[in-house]
Amino acid sequence: MILTDADLQAIGLTLRLASTVTVLLLLLGTPLAWWLARTSSWLKAPIGALVALPLVLPPTVLGFYLLVAMGPNGPLGQLTQSLGLGSLAFSFWGLVVGSIFYSLPFVVQPIQNSIEAMGARPLEIAATLGAGPIDRFFTVVVPLAKGGIITAAVLGFAHTIGEFGVVLMIGGNIPGETRVLSVQIYDHVEALEYGRAHWLAAGMLVFSFLTLLTLYVFQGRKRRSNALSFGG
Amino acid sequence: MKVSGIEAAFKLAYSAPIAGRKAPETNFALDVRLKLPGSGITGIYGTSGSGKTTLLRCIAGLLKADEGELKVNGEVWQDKRDMVPTHERSMAYVFQESSLFPHLTVGENLDYAIKRAAAVDKSFYAHILELMDIERLLQRSSDQLSGGEKQRVAIARAFLVRPKLLLMDEPLASLDAGRKQEILPYLERLHDEFDLPVLYVSHALDELARLADHLLVMHQGQVLADGSIEAVLSRTDLPVPLGDDTGVVLPATVVERDSQWHLVKVEFSGGSLWVRDSGDAIGNTLRIRVLARDVSLALSSHHDSSILNRIPVTVLDLTPDSDEAMVLVRLSAGQSILIARITRRSVAHLKLAPGNTLWAQIKSVAVVR
């Protein structure tokens, strides 16, 4: 067997984390992207900048502050303790929370871009045809922003799989709980098990490349078939 | 099938700068208070930035006026406190540019309206499809349609809403002249067949001369004139210069056909005119348009020119044109009014004054309906 049980456990954990985070991010990120695309509020710029922060911030900085927030005296820690959930730090759900922040821009921005590109006109048309707000969201926004939503899901998923710094800061290295793939590779290298590290690292490389390749092929085809959008 | 007896009264006050508007005025204000007929096509004419689209968007509820009151056929759509949201108004809207959903086929675009409308029966659906000649397009996606086909589908979709009011915002402006001529007959058919009040925004007077029964002239957010199209177009006192579009429309009846020269004689209240044979049967009523630039004046009746149509007229008044060299002369011919656009020099030369009787020579008459 090329991969050890610990490797397989790390892979399973990583996939579970990335799936959970992607689902939650689509649920949270879509309304946020909608708001950012449509609002003329002065809050648009500061909120947009906050969302984009993980793009430029070292993951350790984000992880550090999340760790403090999740700690027994931090606001998140106080909240989870008062709800009887204990501490989030060094737990799977702590990783989920951290990853949501970390991958947020990768989900919000593509959706926001496609809603902005769609413009207000399709919604106005739907309204004049008798569609109410919720009807408009599902029959107009979702299908017209579909490309952005798929891109967001793929990027959010792939980015969460490759996460390292934040995990190490708030999750530590607990097998089956917080020891994800990137941490497992790090452990192999620390232990000078280069052969094992290679298998996992090469696997990640191939996975990431194939993911992006699929995405770009899909986007290219979509651009050609959707040459027409709303003119004027 | 008729949508009968709709009376509409619009009261709408709106006054605020509109963020992001392309209008030349940064401090645009719309301030209108009007009563419009509950049937027929009301043309809303104005140059860009005159507020005609803004008015239409307020009526549709797409734009919230600071103060708005709107009553359509006795139904309150907006008053000082409440505003019925767009999707609950029994109204349809045709936009200037293509407004078909790109993710749906033509048939699905039509279904989108039908699903949300009061019951649309099969025969009505089939009839609209036939009127607009789009049956064979149903399976296509909207990007496989020409501009004219797209607008025909959009107009059909608007009718399938079964609206009590139809709003059209420059529905032909995105089309070239040829496509425009292709769609106009469809619009006329709909007008002839449905007694549905239509507000039709356009900056093209030739379109309105053909389609509109009633005309509203807007300028800088205000309504300058409002009345039957014949009455409004026979005015020369509007501060909106119409330039080469200045001219009257007149109702007329076909009385005689001259097959040899392919002409028909039409009679209007001020006399009769020979026009190109439009194929109309004797006794048909039609609408003719006489542009002011095609009317010249002579003190006596000349028979030695190429001009076929000469009518005795009386000068009503003279108004300076926006072009300094030109004057607009309003003439009465029987019950009708004609306008001639001639040079100031000619006015001086002929010593024109109100009350003069003379001959109007009409170079060209267009049958617009």
Coordinates of C-alpha atoms in Angstrom, one line a residue:
Chain A
M1 CA 0.0 0.0 0.0
I2 CA 1.4 3.3 -1.1
L3 CA -0.7 5.4 1.3
T4 CA -0.8 4.7 5.0
D5 CA -4.0 4.6 7.1
A6 CA -3.0 7.9 8.5
D7 CA -2.7 9.3 4.9
L8 CA -6.2 8.0 4.0
Q9 CA -7.6 9.4 7.2
A10 CA -6.1 12.8 6.3
I11 CA -7.5 12.6 2.8
G12 CA -11.0 11.7 4.1
L13 CA -10.9 14.5 6.7
T14 CA -9.8 17.0 4.1
L15 CA -12.6 16.1 1.7
R16 CA -15.1 16.3 4.5
L17 CA -13.8 19.7 5.5
A18 CA -13.8 21.0 2.0
S19 CA -17.3 19.8 1.3
T20 CA -18.8 21.2 4.5
V21 CA -17.1 24.5 3.9
T22 CA -18.2 24.7 0.3
V23 CA -21.8 24.1 1.1
L24 CA -21.8 26.6 3.9
L25 CA -20.0 29.2 1.8
L26 CA -22.4 28.9 -1.0
L27 CA -25.3 29.5 1.5
L28 CA -23.6 32.4 3.2
G29 CA -21.6 33.8 0.2
T30 CA -24.5 34.0 -2.3
P31 CA -26.6 36.5 -0.3
L32 CA -23.5 38.4 0.6
A33 CA -22.4 38.5 -3.1
W34 CA -25.9 39.6 -4.0
W35 CA -25.8 42.4 -1.5
L36 CA -22.3 43.6 -2.6
A37 CA -23.3 43.5 -6.3
R38 CA -26.5 45.5 -5.8
T39 CA -26.0 47.9 -2.9
S40 CA -25.1 51.5 -3.2
S41 CA -24.5 51.8 0.5
W42 CA -21.2 53.3 1.8
L43 CA -20.6 50.0 3.5
K44 CA -20.0 48.3 0.2
A45 CA -16.3 49.3 0.1
P46 CA -15.4 48.4 3.6
I47 CA -17.3 45.1 3.5
G48 CA -15.8 44.3 0.1
A49 CA -12.3 44.9 1.5
L50 CA -12.9 42.8 4.5
V51 CA -14.1 39.9 2.3
A52 CA -11.0 40.2 0.1
L53 CA -8.6 40.4 3.1
P54 CA -7.6 36.7 3.1
L55 CA -6.3 37.2 -0.4
V56 CA -3.4 39.3 0.9
L57 CA -3.1 38.4 4.6
P58 CA -0.7 35.7 5.7
P59 CA -2.8 32.7 6.8
T60 CA -1.0 32.7 10.1
V61 CA -2.3 36.2 10.9
L62 CA -5.8 35.2 10.1
G63 CA -5.3 32.0 12.1
F64 CA -3.8 33.8 15.0
Y65 CA -6.8 36.2 15.4
L66 CA -9.3 33.4 14.9
L67 CA -7.5 31.4 17.6
V68 CA -7.7 34.4 19.9
A69 CA -11.4 34.8 19.1
M70 CA -12.1 31.1 19.6
G71 CA -10.2 31.0 22.9
P72 CA -12.0 30.9 26.2
N73 CA -11.9 34.7 26.5
G74 CA -12.5 35.5 22.9
P75 CA -16.0 36.5 21.6
L76 CA -16.5 33.3 19.5
G77 CA -15.3 31.2 22.4
Q78 CA -17.6 32.9 24.9
L79 CA -20.5 32.4 22.4
T80 CA -19.9 28.7 21.9
Q81 CA -19.3 28.1 25.6
S82 CA -22.6 29.8 26.5
L83 CA -24.3 27.6 23.9
G84 CA -22.8 24.6 25.6
L85 CA -20.7 23.7 22.6
G86 CA -17.3 24.0 24.3
S87 CA -14.4 25.5 22.5
L88 CA -14.0 25.6 18.7
A89 CA -10.2 25.7 18.8
F90 CA -8.4 22.5 17.9
S91 CA -11.7 20.9 16.6
F92 CA -13.1 20.1 13.2
W93 CA -15.8 22.8 13.5
G94 CA -13.1 25.3 14.4
L95 CA -11.4 24.4 11.1
V96 CA -14.7 24.9 9.3
V97 CA -15.1 28.4 10.8
G98 CA -11.6 29.3 9.9
S99 CA -11.8 27.9 6.4
I100 CA -15.0 29.9 5.8
F101 CA -13.2 33.1 6.4
Y102 CA -10.1 31.9 4.6
S103 CA -12.0 30.8 1.4
L104 CA -14.7 33.6 1.5
P105 CA -13.2 35.8 -1.3
F106 CA -12.9 32.8 -3.6
V107 CA -16.6 32.2 -3.3
V108 CA -18.0 35.7 -3.0
Q109 CA -16.1 37.4 -5.8
P110 CA -17.1 35.1 -8.7
I111 CA -20.7 35.2 -7.7
Q112 CA -20.6 39.0 -7.2
N113 CA -19.0 39.4 -10.6
S114 CA -21.6 37.4 -12.4
I115 CA -24.5 39.2 -10.7
E116 CA -22.9 42.6 -11.6
A117 CA -22.4 41.4 -15.2
M118 CA -26.1 40.4 -15.3
G119 CA -27.2 43.9 -14.4
A120 CA -30.6 45.0 -13.0
R121 CA -32.4 44.6 -16.3
P122 CA -33.2 40.9 -16.2
L123 CA -34.8 41.4 -12.8
E124 CA -36.8 44.3 -14.0
I125 CA -38.0 42.3 -17.0
A126 CA -39.0 39.4 -14.6
A127 CA -40.9 41.9 -12.4
T128 CA -42.9 43.3 -15.3
L129 CA -43.8 39.7 -16.2
G130 CA -45.2 39.2 -12.7
A131 CA -42.4 37.5 -10.9
G132 CA -42.0 38.4 -7.2
P133 CA -38.6 38.7 -5.4
I134 CA -38.1 35.1 -4.4
D135 CA -39.4 33.9 -7.8
R136 CA -36.9 36.3 -9.5
F137 CA -34.0 34.9 -7.4
F138 CA -34.5 31.3 -8.4
T139 CA -35.7 31.8 -12.0
V140 CA -33.4 34.6 -13.0
V141 CA -30.5 35.2 -10.7
V142 CA -29.5 31.6 -10.1
P143 CA -29.6 30.5 -13.8
L144 CA -27.9 33.7 -15.1
A145 CA -25.2 33.6 -12.3
K146 CA -24.8 29.8 -12.7
G147 CA -21.3 30.2 -14.2
G148 CA -20.2 32.3 -11.3
I149 CA -21.7 30.0 -8.7
I150 CA -20.0 26.9 -10.2
T151 CA -16.7 28.7 -10.3
A152 CA -17.2 29.8 -6.7
A153 CA -17.9 26.2 -5.6
V154 CA -14.9 24.8 -7.4
L155 CA -12.5 27.5 -6.2
G156 CA -13.9 27.4 -2.6
F157 CA -13.5 23.6 -2.5
A158 CA -10.0 23.5 -4.0
H159 CA -8.8 26.4 -1.9
T160 CA -10.0 24.8 1.3
I161 CA -8.2 21.5 0.4
G162 CA -5.0 23.3 0.0
E163 CA -5.2 25.2 3.3
F164 CA -2.3 25.0 5.7
G165 CA -1.4 28.0 7.8
V166 CA -4.8 28.6 9.2
V167 CA -5.3 24.9 10.0
L168 CA -2.0 24.8 11.9
M169 CA -2.8 27.9 13.9
I170 CA -6.3 27.0 15.0
G171 CA -6.5 23.2 14.4
G172 CA -3.2 21.9 15.4
N173 CA -2.4 18.4 14.4
I174 CA -5.0 16.0 15.8
P175 CA -5.4 12.8 13.7
G176 CA -8.9 12.4 12.5
E177 CA -10.0 15.7 13.8
T178 CA -7.7 18.4 12.4
R179 CA -4.9 16.7 10.7
V180 CA -5.7 17.5 7.1
L181 CA -3.7 16.6 4.0
S182 CA -1.4 19.6 3.9
V183 CA -0.5 19.0 7.5
Q184 CA 0.1 15.3 6.9
I185 CA 2.5 16.2 4.1
Y186 CA 4.3 18.5 6.5
D187 CA 4.6 15.7 9.0
H188 CA 6.1 13.3 6.4
V189 CA 8.7 15.9 5.5
E190 CA 9.5 16.6 9.1
A191 CA 10.0 12.9 9.6
L192 CA 12.2 12.8 6.4
E193 CA 9.7 10.4 4.8
Y194 CA 10.1 12.1 1.4
G195 CA 8.7 9.1 -0.5
R196 CA 5.4 9.3 1.3
A197 CA 5.3 13.1 1.1
H198 CA 5.8 12.7 -2.7
W199 CA 2.7 10.6 -3.2
L200 CA 0.5 13.0 -1.3
A201 CA 2.1 16.1 -2.8
A202 CA 2.0 14.9 -6.3
G203 CA -1.6 13.8 -5.8
M204 CA -2.5 17.3 -4.6
L205 CA -0.6 18.8 -7.6
V206 CA -2.5 16.6 -10.1
F207 CA -5.8 17.2 -8.4
S208 CA -5.4 21.0 -8.3
F209 CA -4.3 21.1 -11.9
L210 CA -7.2 19.0 -13.1
T211 CA -9.7 21.1 -11.1
L212 CA -8.5 24.3 -12.7
L213 CA -8.2 22.8 -16.1
T214 CA -11.8 21.6 -15.9
L215 CA -12.9 25.0 -14.7
Y216 CA -11.1 26.9 -17.5
V217 CA -12.4 24.5 -20.2
F218 CA -15.9 25.0 -18.8
Q219 CA -15.6 28.7 -18.7
G220 CA -14.2 29.0 -22.2
R221 CA -17.1 27.0 -23.6
K222 CA -19.6 29.0 -21.6
R223 CA -18.2 32.3 -22.9
R224 CA -18.6 31.1 -26.5
S225 CA -22.1 29.9 -26.1
N226 CA -23.1 32.9 -24.0
A227 CA -21.7 35.5 -26.4
L228 CA -25.1 37.2 -26.2
S229 CA -26.1 38.6 -23.0
F230 CA -28.2 41.6 -22.3
G231 CA -27.0 44.3 -24.7
G232 CA -27.4 48.0 -24.3
Chain B
M1 CA -60.9 39.1 -27.8
K2 CA -61.1 42.6 -26.3
V3 CA -59.9 44.1 -23.1
S4 CA -62.7 46.6 -22.7
G5 CA -63.4 49.8 -20.9
I6 CA -60.2 50.7 -19.2
E7 CA -60.1 54.2 -17.9
A8 CA -56.7 55.5 -16.8
A9 CA -55.8 58.6 -14.9
F10 CA -52.2 59.2 -14.0
K11 CA -51.0 61.6 -11.4
L12 CA -47.3 61.5 -10.8
A13 CA -45.0 64.0 -9.2
Y14 CA -41.3 63.3 -9.1
S15 CA -38.5 65.6 -8.4
A16 CA -35.0 64.5 -7.6
P17 CA -31.6 64.1 -9.3
I18 CA -31.3 60.5 -10.5
A19 CA -28.0 59.0 -9.7
G20 CA -26.2 57.4 -12.6
R21 CA -28.5 58.8 -15.3
K22 CA -27.0 59.6 -18.6
A23 CA -29.3 62.7 -19.0
P24 CA -27.4 65.9 -19.8
E25 CA -29.0 67.6 -16.8
T26 CA -27.3 66.6 -13.6
N27 CA -30.3 68.1 -11.8
F28 CA -33.0 66.3 -13.6
A29 CA -36.5 66.7 -12.3
L30 CA -39.7 65.1 -13.5
D31 CA -42.8 67.0 -12.6
V32 CA -45.9 65.8 -14.4
R33 CA -49.6 65.7 -13.7
L34 CA -51.7 64.1 -16.4
K35 CA -54.8 62.3 -17.4
L36 CA -54.5 59.9 -20.3
P37 CA -57.2 58.1 -22.3
G38 CA -58.0 54.6 -21.2
S39 CA -57.7 53.2 -24.7
G40 CA -55.6 53.6 -27.8
I41 CA -52.0 54.4 -28.2
T42 CA -50.7 57.4 -26.4
G43 CA -47.3 58.5 -27.8
I44 CA -44.9 60.1 -25.4
Y45 CA -42.5 62.2 -27.4
G46 CA -39.4 64.0 -26.3
T47 CA -35.7 64.3 -27.0
S48 CA -33.3 62.2 -24.9
G49 CA -33.2 63.5 -21.4
S50 CA -36.7 64.9 -21.5
G51 CA -37.9 62.4 -18.9
K52 CA -40.1 60.2 -21.0
T53 CA -38.5 56.9 -20.0
T54 CA -38.3 58.1 -16.4
L55 CA -42.1 58.7 -16.5
L56 CA -42.7 55.3 -18.0
R57 CA -40.5 53.6 -15.3
C58 CA -42.4 55.4 -12.6
I59 CA -45.7 54.2 -14.1
A60 CA -44.3 50.7 -14.1
G61 CA -43.1 51.0 -10.5
L62 CA -39.5 50.3 -11.5
L63 CA -38.5 53.7 -10.2
K64 CA -39.9 55.1 -7.0
A65 CA -40.9 58.7 -7.3
D66 CA -40.5 60.9 -4.3
E67 CA -44.2 61.7 -4.6
G68 CA -46.3 59.6 -6.8
E69 CA -50.0 58.9 -7.4
L70 CA -51.2 56.5 -10.0
K71 CA -54.6 55.2 -10.7
V72 CA -55.2 52.9 -13.6
N73 CA -58.8 52.0 -14.4
G74 CA -59.9 52.9 -11.0
E75 CA -57.3 50.7 -9.4
V76 CA -54.8 52.5 -7.2
W77 CA -51.3 51.5 -8.1
Q78 CA -49.6 54.2 -6.0
D79 CA -50.7 56.9 -3.6
K80 CA -48.9 59.0 -1.0
R81 CA -48.4 56.1 1.3
D82 CA -48.3 52.9 -0.7
M83 CA -46.9 51.6 -3.9
V84 CA -48.0 48.4 -5.5
P85 CA -44.8 46.5 -6.5
T86 CA -44.2 46.1 -10.2
H87 CA -44.9 42.4 -10.2
E88 CA -48.4 42.9 -8.8
R89 CA -49.4 45.5 -11.4
S90 CA -51.5 44.3 -14.2
M91 CA -49.1 45.7 -16.7
A92 CA -46.6 44.7 -19.3
Y93 CA -43.4 46.5 -20.4
V94 CA -41.5 46.3 -23.7
F95 CA -37.9 47.5 -23.3
Q96 CA -35.8 49.3 -25.9
E97 CA -33.1 46.6 -26.2
S98 CA -33.6 42.9 -26.4
S99 CA -35.3 41.8 -23.2
L100 CA -35.5 38.0 -23.7
F101 CA -34.0 35.8 -21.1
P102 CA -30.9 34.4 -22.6
H103 CA -31.1 31.2 -20.6
L104 CA -34.5 30.3 -22.0
T105 CA -35.7 29.5 -25.5
V106 CA -38.3 31.6 -27.2
G107 CA -41.1 29.2 -26.1
E108 CA -39.8 29.2 -22.5
N109 CA -39.7 33.0 -22.5
L110 CA -43.4 33.1 -23.5
D111 CA -44.2 30.4 -20.8
Y112 CA -42.5 32.6 -18.2
A113 CA -45.2 35.2 -18.8
I114 CA -48.0 32.8 -19.1
K115 CA -47.2 31.0 -15.8
R116 CA -47.4 34.2 -13.9
A117 CA -50.4 35.7 -15.7
A118 CA -54.1 35.3 -15.2
A119 CA -55.3 32.3 -17.2
V120 CA -54.2 32.5 -20.8
D121 CA -56.2 30.1 -23.0
K122 CA -54.8 28.1 -25.8
S123 CA -56.7 30.0 -28.5
F124 CA -55.4 33.4 -27.3
Y125 CA -51.8 32.0 -27.2
A126 CA -52.1 30.7 -30.7
H127 CA -53.6 33.9 -31.9
I128 CA -50.8 36.1 -30.5
L129 CA -48.2 33.7 -32.0
E130 CA -49.9 34.0 -35.4
L131 CA -50.3 37.8 -35.2
M132 CA -46.6 38.2 -34.4
D133 CA -45.6 35.4 -36.8
I134 CA -43.3 33.7 -34.3
E135 CA -44.7 30.1 -34.3
R136 CA -41.6 28.7 -36.1
L137 CA -39.2 30.4 -33.6
L138 CA -40.4 28.7 -30.4
Q139 CA -37.6 26.2 -30.2
R140 CA -34.8 28.7 -30.9
S141 CA -32.7 30.3 -28.2
S142 CA -32.9 34.1 -28.1
D143 CA -29.4 34.5 -29.5
Q144 CA -30.4 32.8 -32.7
L145 CA -33.0 35.5 -33.5
S146 CA -32.6 38.7 -35.5
G147 CA -33.2 42.0 -33.7
G148 CA -36.7 42.3 -35.3
E149 CA -37.6 38.8 -34.3
K150 CA -36.5 39.4 -30.7
Q151 CA -38.7 42.5 -30.4
R152 CA -41.6 40.6 -31.9
V153 CA -41.2 37.8 -29.3
A154 CA -40.9 40.5 -26.6
I155 CA -44.1 42.2 -27.7
A156 CA -45.9 38.8 -27.9
R157 CA -44.6 38.0 -24.4
A158 CA -46.0 41.3 -23.1
F159 CA -49.4 40.6 -24.5
L160 CA -49.4 37.1 -22.9
V161 CA -49.3 38.8 -19.5
R162 CA -52.9 39.9 -20.3
P163 CA -52.1 43.4 -19.1
K164 CA -54.6 46.2 -18.5
L165 CA -51.9 48.6 -19.6
L166 CA -49.0 48.1 -22.0
L167 CA -45.9 50.3 -21.7
M168 CA -43.4 50.4 -24.6
D169 CA -40.1 52.2 -24.2
E170 CA -38.7 52.9 -27.7
P171 CA -39.4 49.3 -28.8
L172 CA -38.0 50.0 -32.3
A173 CA -35.1 52.3 -31.4
S174 CA -32.5 49.5 -31.4
L175 CA -33.5 48.4 -34.9
D176 CA -32.3 49.7 -38.2
A177 CA -34.8 51.4 -40.6
G178 CA -35.6 48.1 -42.5
R179 CA -36.3 46.1 -39.3
K180 CA -38.4 49.0 -38.1
Q181 CA -40.6 48.9 -41.2
E182 CA -40.9 45.2 -40.6
I183 CA -42.3 45.5 -37.1
L184 CA -44.6 48.5 -37.5
P185 CA -47.3 46.5 -39.3
Y186 CA -47.4 44.1 -36.4
L187 CA -47.8 46.9 -34.0
E188 CA -50.6 48.3 -36.1
R189 CA -52.4 44.9 -36.2
L190 CA -52.2 44.7 -32.4
H191 CA -53.6 48.3 -32.1
D192 CA -56.5 47.5 -34.4
E193 CA -57.3 44.3 -32.7
F194 CA -57.0 45.0 -29.0
D195 CA -58.6 47.8 -27.1
L196 CA -55.6 48.0 -24.7
P197 CA -54.3 51.3 -23.5
V198 CA -50.6 51.6 -24.6
L199 CA -48.1 54.2 -23.6
Y200 CA -45.5 54.3 -26.4
V201 CA -42.3 56.3 -25.7
S202 CA -40.4 57.4 -28.7
H203 CA -38.1 60.1 -30.0
A204 CA -39.1 59.3 -33.6
L205 CA -42.0 61.4 -34.7
D206 CA -42.6 59.3 -37.9
E207 CA -43.3 56.2 -35.7
L208 CA -45.7 58.2 -33.6
A209 CA -47.4 59.8 -36.5
R210 CA -48.2 56.3 -37.7
L211 CA -49.2 54.6 -34.5
A212 CA -50.3 57.1 -31.9
D213 CA -53.9 58.3 -31.4
H214 CA -52.9 60.7 -28.6
L215 CA -49.7 62.6 -28.1
L216 CA -47.8 63.8 -25.1
V217 CA -44.8 66.1 -25.6
M218 CA -42.2 66.1 -22.9
H219 CA -39.3 68.5 -22.3
Q220 CA -37.0 68.8 -19.4
G221 CA -39.1 66.6 -17.2
Q222 CA -42.4 68.4 -17.9
V223 CA -45.3 67.8 -20.1
L224 CA -45.6 70.6 -22.7
A225 CA -48.5 69.4 -24.7
D226 CA -51.1 66.7 -24.4
G227 CA -54.0 66.0 -26.8
S228 CA -55.1 64.2 -29.9
I229 CA -52.2 63.7 -32.3
E230 CA -53.9 65.9 -34.9
A231 CA -54.2 68.7 -32.4
V232 CA -50.7 68.5 -31.0
L233 CA -49.0 68.3 -34.3
S234 CA -50.9 71.3 -35.7
R235 CA -49.3 73.5 -33.0
T236 CA -46.3 75.7 -33.7
D237 CA -46.0 77.3 -30.3
L238 CA -44.2 74.4 -28.6
P239 CA -40.7 75.2 -27.3
V240 CA -39.5 71.9 -28.6
P241 CA -38.2 72.4 -32.2
L242 CA -39.3 69.6 -34.4
G243 CA -37.2 70.7 -37.3
D244 CA -37.8 68.7 -40.5
D245 CA -40.3 66.6 -38.6
T246 CA -42.7 69.5 -38.2
G247 CA -45.9 68.6 -40.0
V248 CA -49.5 67.7 -39.5
V249 CA -51.4 64.5 -39.6
L250 CA -54.9 64.4 -41.0
P251 CA -57.7 61.9 -41.2
A252 CA -58.8 61.3 -44.8
T253 CA -61.1 59.1 -46.9
V254 CA -60.2 57.5 -50.2
V255 CA -62.7 58.8 -52.8
E256 CA -61.3 58.0 -56.2
R257 CA -58.7 55.8 -57.9
D258 CA -56.7 56.7 -60.9
S259 CA -55.3 53.3 -62.1
Q260 CA -53.5 54.8 -65.0
W261 CA -51.2 56.9 -62.9
H262 CA -51.3 54.7 -59.7
L263 CA -52.8 57.4 -57.6
V264 CA -55.7 57.7 -55.3
K265 CA -57.7 60.8 -54.4
V266 CA -58.2 61.3 -50.7
E267 CA -60.6 63.8 -49.1
F268 CA -60.0 65.6 -45.9
S269 CA -61.9 68.4 -44.3
G270 CA -59.9 71.0 -46.1
G271 CA -60.0 69.6 -49.6
S272 CA -58.7 66.7 -51.5
L273 CA -55.3 65.5 -52.4
W274 CA -53.8 63.0 -54.9
V275 CA -51.5 60.5 -53.2
R276 CA -49.7 57.4 -54.3
D277 CA -52.0 54.4 -54.5
S278 CA -51.7 52.6 -51.2
G279 CA -54.0 49.9 -52.3
D280 CA -56.8 51.0 -50.0
A281 CA -60.4 50.5 -51.2
I282 CA -62.6 53.5 -52.0
G283 CA -64.4 54.6 -48.8
N284 CA -61.5 53.5 -46.5
T285 CA -60.3 56.0 -44.0
L286 CA -56.6 56.5 -43.6
R287 CA -54.2 58.9 -42.0
I288 CA -52.0 61.2 -44.0
R289 CA -49.0 63.2 -43.0
V290 CA -48.1 66.5 -44.6
L291 CA -44.6 67.8 -43.6
A292 CA -44.2 71.5 -43.2
R293 CA -41.1 71.4 -45.4
D294 CA -43.2 69.9 -48.3
V295 CA -45.7 72.8 -48.3
S296 CA -44.9 75.9 -50.3
L297 CA -47.1 79.0 -50.7
A298 CA -48.2 80.8 -53.9
L299 CA -50.4 83.9 -54.3
S300 CA -52.1 82.3 -57.4
S301 CA -52.8 78.8 -58.5
H302 CA -50.1 77.6 -60.8
H303 CA -50.8 74.8 -63.2
D304 CA -47.3 74.9 -64.8
S305 CA -45.4 73.0 -62.0
S306 CA -44.9 69.4 -61.2
I307 CA -46.9 69.8 -58.0
L308 CA -50.2 67.9 -58.2
N309 CA -51.8 69.2 -55.0
R310 CA -52.9 72.8 -54.6
I311 CA -55.3 73.8 -51.9
P312 CA -56.7 77.3 -51.1
V313 CA -55.8 78.3 -47.6
T314 CA -56.0 81.2 -45.1
V315 CA -53.0 82.3 -43.1
L316 CA -53.7 81.8 -39.3
D317 CA -50.4 82.9 -37.8
L318 CA -46.6 83.0 -38.3
T319 CA -44.1 81.7 -35.9
P320 CA -40.3 82.0 -36.1
D321 CA -38.6 78.6 -36.5
S322 CA -35.7 77.4 -34.5
D323 CA -33.7 77.9 -37.7
E324 CA -33.3 81.7 -38.0
A325 CA -33.9 81.7 -41.8
M326 CA -37.2 79.9 -41.5
V327 CA -40.7 80.7 -40.5
L328 CA -43.6 78.3 -39.7
V329 CA -46.8 79.5 -41.2
R330 CA -50.0 77.9 -39.9
L331 CA -52.8 77.7 -42.5
S332 CA -56.4 76.9 -42.3
A333 CA -57.9 74.7 -45.0
G334 CA -61.6 74.1 -44.1
Q335 CA -61.6 72.5 -40.7
S336 CA -58.0 71.4 -41.0
I337 CA -54.7 73.0 -40.2
L338 CA -51.6 72.8 -42.4
I339 CA -48.2 74.1 -41.6
A340 CA -45.7 75.4 -44.1
R341 CA -42.0 75.9 -43.4
I342 CA -40.7 78.7 -45.6
T343 CA -37.9 81.2 -45.5
R344 CA -38.3 84.6 -43.8
R345 CA -37.4 86.2 -47.1
S346 CA -40.4 84.5 -48.8
V347 CA -42.6 85.8 -46.0
A348 CA -41.4 89.3 -46.7
H349 CA -41.6 88.9 -50.4
L350 CA -45.2 87.6 -50.3
K351 CA -46.0 90.1 -47.6
L352 CA -47.7 87.3 -45.6
A353 CA -49.9 88.3 -42.7
P354 CA -52.7 86.5 -40.8
G355 CA -55.9 86.5 -42.8
N356 CA -54.3 86.4 -46.2
T357 CA -55.8 83.9 -48.6
L358 CA -53.4 82.1 -50.9
W359 CA -52.6 78.6 -52.3
A360 CA -50.7 75.9 -50.6
Q361 CA -48.7 73.7 -52.9
I362 CA -48.1 70.3 -51.4
K363 CA -45.1 68.5 -52.8
S364 CA -45.5 65.2 -51.0
V365 CA -48.1 63.5 -48.8
A366 CA -47.4 60.4 -46.9
V367 CA -50.1 57.8 -46.1
V368 CA -49.0 56.8 -42.6
R369 CA -51.8 54.5 -41.7

